[in-house]
Short mmCIF file of C-alpha atoms in Angstrom, two decimals:
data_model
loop_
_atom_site.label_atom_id
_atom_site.label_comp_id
_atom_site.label_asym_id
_atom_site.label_seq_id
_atom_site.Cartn_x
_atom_site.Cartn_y
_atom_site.Cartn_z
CA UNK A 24 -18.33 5.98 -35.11
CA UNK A 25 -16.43 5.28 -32.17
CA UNK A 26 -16.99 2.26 -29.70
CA UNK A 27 -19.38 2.63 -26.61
CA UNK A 28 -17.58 3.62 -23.41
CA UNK A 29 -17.86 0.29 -21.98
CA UNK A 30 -18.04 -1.91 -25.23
CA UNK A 31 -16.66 -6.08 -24.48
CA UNK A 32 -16.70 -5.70 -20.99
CA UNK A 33 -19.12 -7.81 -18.68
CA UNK A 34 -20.59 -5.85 -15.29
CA UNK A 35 -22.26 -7.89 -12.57
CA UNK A 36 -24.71 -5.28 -10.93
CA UNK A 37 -26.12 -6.15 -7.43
CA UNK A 38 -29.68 -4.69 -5.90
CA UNK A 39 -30.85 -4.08 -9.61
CA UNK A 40 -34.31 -3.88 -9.32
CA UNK A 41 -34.58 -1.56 -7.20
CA UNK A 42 -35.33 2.36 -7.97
CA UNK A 43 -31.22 3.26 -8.04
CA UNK A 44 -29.81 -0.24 -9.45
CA UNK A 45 -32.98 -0.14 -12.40
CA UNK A 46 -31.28 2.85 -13.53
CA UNK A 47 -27.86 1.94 -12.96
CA UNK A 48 -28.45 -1.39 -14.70
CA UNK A 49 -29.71 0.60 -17.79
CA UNK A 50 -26.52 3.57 -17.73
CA UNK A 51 -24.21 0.15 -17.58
CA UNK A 52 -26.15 -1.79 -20.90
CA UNK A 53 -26.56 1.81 -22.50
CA UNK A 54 -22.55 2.47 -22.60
CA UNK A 55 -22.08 -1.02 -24.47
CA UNK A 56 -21.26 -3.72 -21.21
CA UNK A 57 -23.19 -6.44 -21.23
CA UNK A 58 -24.35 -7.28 -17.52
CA UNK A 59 -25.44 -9.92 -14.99
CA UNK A 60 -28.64 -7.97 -13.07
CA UNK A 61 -28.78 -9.81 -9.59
CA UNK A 62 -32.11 -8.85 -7.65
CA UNK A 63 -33.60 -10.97 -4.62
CA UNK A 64 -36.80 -10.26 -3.63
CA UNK A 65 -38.31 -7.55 -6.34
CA UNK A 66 -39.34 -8.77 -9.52
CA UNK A 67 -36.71 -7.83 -12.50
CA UNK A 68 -38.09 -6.24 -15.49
CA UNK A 69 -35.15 -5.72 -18.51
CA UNK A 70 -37.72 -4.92 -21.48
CA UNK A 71 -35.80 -1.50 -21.23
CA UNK A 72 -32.91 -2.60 -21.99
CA UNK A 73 -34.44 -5.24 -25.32
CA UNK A 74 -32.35 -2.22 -27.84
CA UNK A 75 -29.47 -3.06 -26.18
CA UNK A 76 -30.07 -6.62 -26.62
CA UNK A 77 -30.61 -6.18 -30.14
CA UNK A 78 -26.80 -4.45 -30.53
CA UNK A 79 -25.18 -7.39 -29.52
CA UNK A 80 -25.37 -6.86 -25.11
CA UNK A 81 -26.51 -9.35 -23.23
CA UNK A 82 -28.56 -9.26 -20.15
CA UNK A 83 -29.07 -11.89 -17.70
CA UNK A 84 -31.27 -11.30 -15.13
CA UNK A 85 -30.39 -13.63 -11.64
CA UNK A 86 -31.98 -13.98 -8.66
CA UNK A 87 -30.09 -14.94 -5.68
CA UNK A 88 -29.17 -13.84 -1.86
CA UNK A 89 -25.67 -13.01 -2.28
CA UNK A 90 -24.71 -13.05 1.68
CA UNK A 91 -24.82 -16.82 0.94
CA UNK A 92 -22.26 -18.57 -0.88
CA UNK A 93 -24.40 -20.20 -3.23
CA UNK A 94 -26.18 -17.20 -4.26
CA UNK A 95 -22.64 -15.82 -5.10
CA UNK A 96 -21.68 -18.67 -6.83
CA UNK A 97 -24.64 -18.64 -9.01
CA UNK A 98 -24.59 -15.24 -10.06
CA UNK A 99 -20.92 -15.58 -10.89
CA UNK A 100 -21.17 -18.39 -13.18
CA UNK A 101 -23.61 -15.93 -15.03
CA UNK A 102 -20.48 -13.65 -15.81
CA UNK A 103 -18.35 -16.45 -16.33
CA UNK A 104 -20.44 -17.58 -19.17
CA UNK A 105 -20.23 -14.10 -21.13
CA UNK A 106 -16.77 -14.13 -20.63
CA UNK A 107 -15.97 -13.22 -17.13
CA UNK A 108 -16.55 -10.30 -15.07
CA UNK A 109 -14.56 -6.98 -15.71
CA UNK A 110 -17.03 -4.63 -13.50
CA UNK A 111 -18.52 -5.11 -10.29
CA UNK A 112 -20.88 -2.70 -8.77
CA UNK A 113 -22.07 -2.94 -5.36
CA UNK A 114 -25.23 -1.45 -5.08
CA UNK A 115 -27.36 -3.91 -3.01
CA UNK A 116 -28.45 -2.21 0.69
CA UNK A 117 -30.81 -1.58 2.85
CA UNK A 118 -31.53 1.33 5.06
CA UNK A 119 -32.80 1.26 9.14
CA UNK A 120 -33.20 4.66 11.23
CA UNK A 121 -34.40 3.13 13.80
CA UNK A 122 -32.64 4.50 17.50
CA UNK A 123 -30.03 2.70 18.51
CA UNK A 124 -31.19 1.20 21.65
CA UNK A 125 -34.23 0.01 19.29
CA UNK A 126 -32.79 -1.49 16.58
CA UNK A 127 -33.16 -5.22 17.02
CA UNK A 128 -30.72 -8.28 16.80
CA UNK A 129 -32.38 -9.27 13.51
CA UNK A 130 -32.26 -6.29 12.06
CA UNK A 131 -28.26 -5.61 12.81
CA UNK A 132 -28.18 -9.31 11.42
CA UNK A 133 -29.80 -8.35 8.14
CA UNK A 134 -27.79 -4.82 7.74
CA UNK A 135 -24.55 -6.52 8.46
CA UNK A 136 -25.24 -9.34 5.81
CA UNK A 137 -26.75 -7.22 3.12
CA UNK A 138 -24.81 -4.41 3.69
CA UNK A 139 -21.56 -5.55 4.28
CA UNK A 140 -21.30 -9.55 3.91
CA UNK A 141 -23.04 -9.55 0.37
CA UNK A 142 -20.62 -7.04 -1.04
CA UNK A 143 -17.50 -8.32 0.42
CA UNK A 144 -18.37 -12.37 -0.96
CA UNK A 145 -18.91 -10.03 -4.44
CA UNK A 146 -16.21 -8.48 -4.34
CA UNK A 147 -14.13 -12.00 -3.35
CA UNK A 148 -15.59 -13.62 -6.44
CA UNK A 149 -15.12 -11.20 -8.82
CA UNK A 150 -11.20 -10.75 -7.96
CA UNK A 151 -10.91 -14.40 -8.64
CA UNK A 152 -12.76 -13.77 -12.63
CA UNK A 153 -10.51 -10.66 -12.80
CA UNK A 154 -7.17 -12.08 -11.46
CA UNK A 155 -7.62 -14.48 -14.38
CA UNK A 156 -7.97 -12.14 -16.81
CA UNK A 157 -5.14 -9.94 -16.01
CA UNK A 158 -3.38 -8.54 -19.14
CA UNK A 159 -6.80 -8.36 -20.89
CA UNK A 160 -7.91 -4.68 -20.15
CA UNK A 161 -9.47 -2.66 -17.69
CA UNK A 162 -11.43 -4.08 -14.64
CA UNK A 163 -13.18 -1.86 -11.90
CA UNK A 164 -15.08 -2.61 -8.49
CA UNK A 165 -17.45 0.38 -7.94
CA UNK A 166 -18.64 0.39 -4.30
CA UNK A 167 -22.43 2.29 -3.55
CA UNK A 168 -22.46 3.93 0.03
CA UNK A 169 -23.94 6.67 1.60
CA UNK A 170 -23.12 10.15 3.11
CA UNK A 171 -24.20 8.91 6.25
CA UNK A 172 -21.39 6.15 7.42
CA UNK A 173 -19.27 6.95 4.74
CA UNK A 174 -18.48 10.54 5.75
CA UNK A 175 -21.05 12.20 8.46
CA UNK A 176 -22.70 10.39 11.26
CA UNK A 177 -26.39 10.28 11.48
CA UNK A 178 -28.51 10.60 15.50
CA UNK A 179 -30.99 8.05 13.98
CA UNK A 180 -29.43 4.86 12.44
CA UNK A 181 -26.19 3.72 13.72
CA UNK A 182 -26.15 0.20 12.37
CA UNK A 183 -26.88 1.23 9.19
CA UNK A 184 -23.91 4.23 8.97
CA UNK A 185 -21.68 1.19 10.30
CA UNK A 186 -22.23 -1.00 7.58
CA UNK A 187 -21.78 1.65 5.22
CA UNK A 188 -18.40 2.88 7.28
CA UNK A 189 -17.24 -0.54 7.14
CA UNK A 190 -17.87 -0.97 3.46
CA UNK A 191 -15.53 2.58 2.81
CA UNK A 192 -12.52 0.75 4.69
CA UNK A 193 -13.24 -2.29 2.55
CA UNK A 194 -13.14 -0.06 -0.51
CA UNK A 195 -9.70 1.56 0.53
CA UNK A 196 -8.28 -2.08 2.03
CA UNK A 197 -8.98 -3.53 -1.20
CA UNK A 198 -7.86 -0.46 -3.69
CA UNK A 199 -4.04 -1.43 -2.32
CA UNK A 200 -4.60 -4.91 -2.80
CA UNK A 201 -5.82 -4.84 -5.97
CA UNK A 202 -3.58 -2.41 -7.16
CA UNK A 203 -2.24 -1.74 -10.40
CA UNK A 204 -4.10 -4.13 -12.42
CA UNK A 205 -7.86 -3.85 -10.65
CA UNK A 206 -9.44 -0.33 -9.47
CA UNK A 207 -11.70 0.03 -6.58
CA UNK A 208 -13.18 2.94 -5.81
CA UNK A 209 -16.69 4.31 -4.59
CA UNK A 210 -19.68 6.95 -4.91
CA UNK A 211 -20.92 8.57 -1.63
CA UNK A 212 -24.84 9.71 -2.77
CA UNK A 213 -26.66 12.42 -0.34
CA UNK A 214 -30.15 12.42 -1.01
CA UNK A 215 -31.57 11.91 -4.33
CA UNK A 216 -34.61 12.65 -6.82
CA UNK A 217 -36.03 9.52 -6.06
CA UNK A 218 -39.40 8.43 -4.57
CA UNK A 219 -40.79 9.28 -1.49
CA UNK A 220 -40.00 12.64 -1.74
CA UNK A 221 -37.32 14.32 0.99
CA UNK A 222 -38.87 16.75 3.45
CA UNK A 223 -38.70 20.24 3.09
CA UNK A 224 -36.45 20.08 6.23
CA UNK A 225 -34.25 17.63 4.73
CA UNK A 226 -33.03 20.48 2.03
CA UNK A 227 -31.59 22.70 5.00
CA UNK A 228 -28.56 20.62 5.05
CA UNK A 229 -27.82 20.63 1.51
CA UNK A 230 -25.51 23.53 0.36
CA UNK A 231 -26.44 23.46 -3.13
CA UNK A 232 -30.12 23.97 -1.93
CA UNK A 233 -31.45 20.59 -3.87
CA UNK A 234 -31.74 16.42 -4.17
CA UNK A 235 -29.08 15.04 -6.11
CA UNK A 236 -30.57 13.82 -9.59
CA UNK A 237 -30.13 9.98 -10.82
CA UNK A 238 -28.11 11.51 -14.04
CA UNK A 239 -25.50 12.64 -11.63
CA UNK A 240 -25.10 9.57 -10.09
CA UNK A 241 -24.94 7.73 -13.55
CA UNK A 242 -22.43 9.97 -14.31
CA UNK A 243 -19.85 9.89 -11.47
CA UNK A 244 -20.11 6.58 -12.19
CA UNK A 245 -19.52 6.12 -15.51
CA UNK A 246 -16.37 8.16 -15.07
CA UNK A 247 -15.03 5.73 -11.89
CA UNK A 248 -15.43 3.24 -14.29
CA UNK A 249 -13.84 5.04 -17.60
CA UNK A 250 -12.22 8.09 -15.99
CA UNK A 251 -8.41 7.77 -15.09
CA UNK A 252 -6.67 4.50 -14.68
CA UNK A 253 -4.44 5.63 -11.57
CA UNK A 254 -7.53 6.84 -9.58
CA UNK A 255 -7.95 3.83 -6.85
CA UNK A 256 -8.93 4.10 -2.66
CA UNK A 257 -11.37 6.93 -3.54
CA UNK A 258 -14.80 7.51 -2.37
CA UNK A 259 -16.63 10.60 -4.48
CA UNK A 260 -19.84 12.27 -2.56
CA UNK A 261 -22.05 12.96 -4.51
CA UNK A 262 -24.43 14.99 -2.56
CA UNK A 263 -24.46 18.18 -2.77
CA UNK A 264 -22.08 19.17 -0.28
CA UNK A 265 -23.87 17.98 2.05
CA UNK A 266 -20.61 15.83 3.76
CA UNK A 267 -18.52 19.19 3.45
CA UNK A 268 -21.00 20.76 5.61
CA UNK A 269 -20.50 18.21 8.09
CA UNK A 270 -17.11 17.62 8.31
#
């Protein structure tokens, strides 16, 4: 029987417990990684994941802020202890429509360091665990974006589509820094099968006529993290064609 996908390595997963990261958290354990689960303010449940604890994967479940240093530092001396971390995956965010002339200086202040601060101090710390293991196999940064800042520009919601914009450059700065031994890359998502439902309305702008599903997502990511070793700088939408449309 041949290994898991992702057998020995160790992922540190921001913004798991929420609806996307719960399920990205359990696509990472399920292909053999064992993982550091960073959450802030929901409650972290990993009795999913207790088979995968029981094959030898560990889970450690960490609460912290990570657009503060400490937080960061906490959360990395998690990986460190299982051996140092080979993945990173960036899915932490949070999402404001409001108009532009109505979005307040606290909320830009929470987008920005959520959004944009958290993921950059990640991805800072885990170069540093992944510089040292150079030599030792495979390591991948997976950033999670969106549609709207990464590709298209949305009338409601400016801050947010800059964060996400600015995280995109990040993810191409960094793929020829990093470059040959570390890969960073990212996944676009449109919208997806995931509670509330979209509007009927929402649809309309969706060429292939339907919500992306959580499967697809776990996929495209699985293959950024075990698909070709010289794919770097790249950001794959997955949404529908909805950026194509767009464009």
């Amino acid at each position: 029987m041949s290994a898991p996908p992702l057998a020995g390595r160790v992922a540190l997963l921001t913004g798991a417990s929420g609806a996307l990261g719960r399920h990205l958290a359990e696509t990472i354990v399920k292909a053999g990684a064992s993982i550091v689960a960073c959450h802030w303010r929901s409650p972290l449940d990993t009795q999913s994941w207790s088979k995968a604890l029981l094959h030898g994967q560990r889970v450690i479940g960490v609460q912290a802020d990570l657009s503060r240093s400490d937080g960061v530092d906490r959360a990395f001396d998690e990986a460190l202890q299982l051996g140092g971390c080979d993945l990173l995956i960036n899915s932490a965010s949070i999402l404001n429509r409001d108009p532009f002339e109505k979005t307040s200086r606290q909320a830009m202040d929470a987008l920005v360091a959520i959004n944009l601060i958290s993921p950059m101090a990640c991805c800072q710390a885990a170069l540093a665990q992944m510089r040292a293991k150079e030599g030792q196999g495979r390591c991948d940064i997976v950033n999670l974006l969106d549609v709207g800042g990464a590709f298209i520009p949305w009338k409601r919601g400016a801050a947010y589509c800059a964060t996400r914009a600015a995280l995109a450059m990040l993810t191409r700065c960094l793929a020829l820094e990093c470059a040959p031994h570390i890969r960073v890359n990212a996944i676009a998502p449109g919208i997806l099968d995931l509670p509330p439902a979209p509007p009927m309305a929402a649809l309309e702008n969706i060429p292939m006529g339907r919500p992306g599903t959580v499967a697809e997502l776990e996929a495209a990511l699985l293959f950024l993290l075990t698909g070709p070793a010289s794919m770097t700088g790249q950001i794959l939408a997955v949404d529908g064609g909805r950026s194509a449309r767009r464009r």
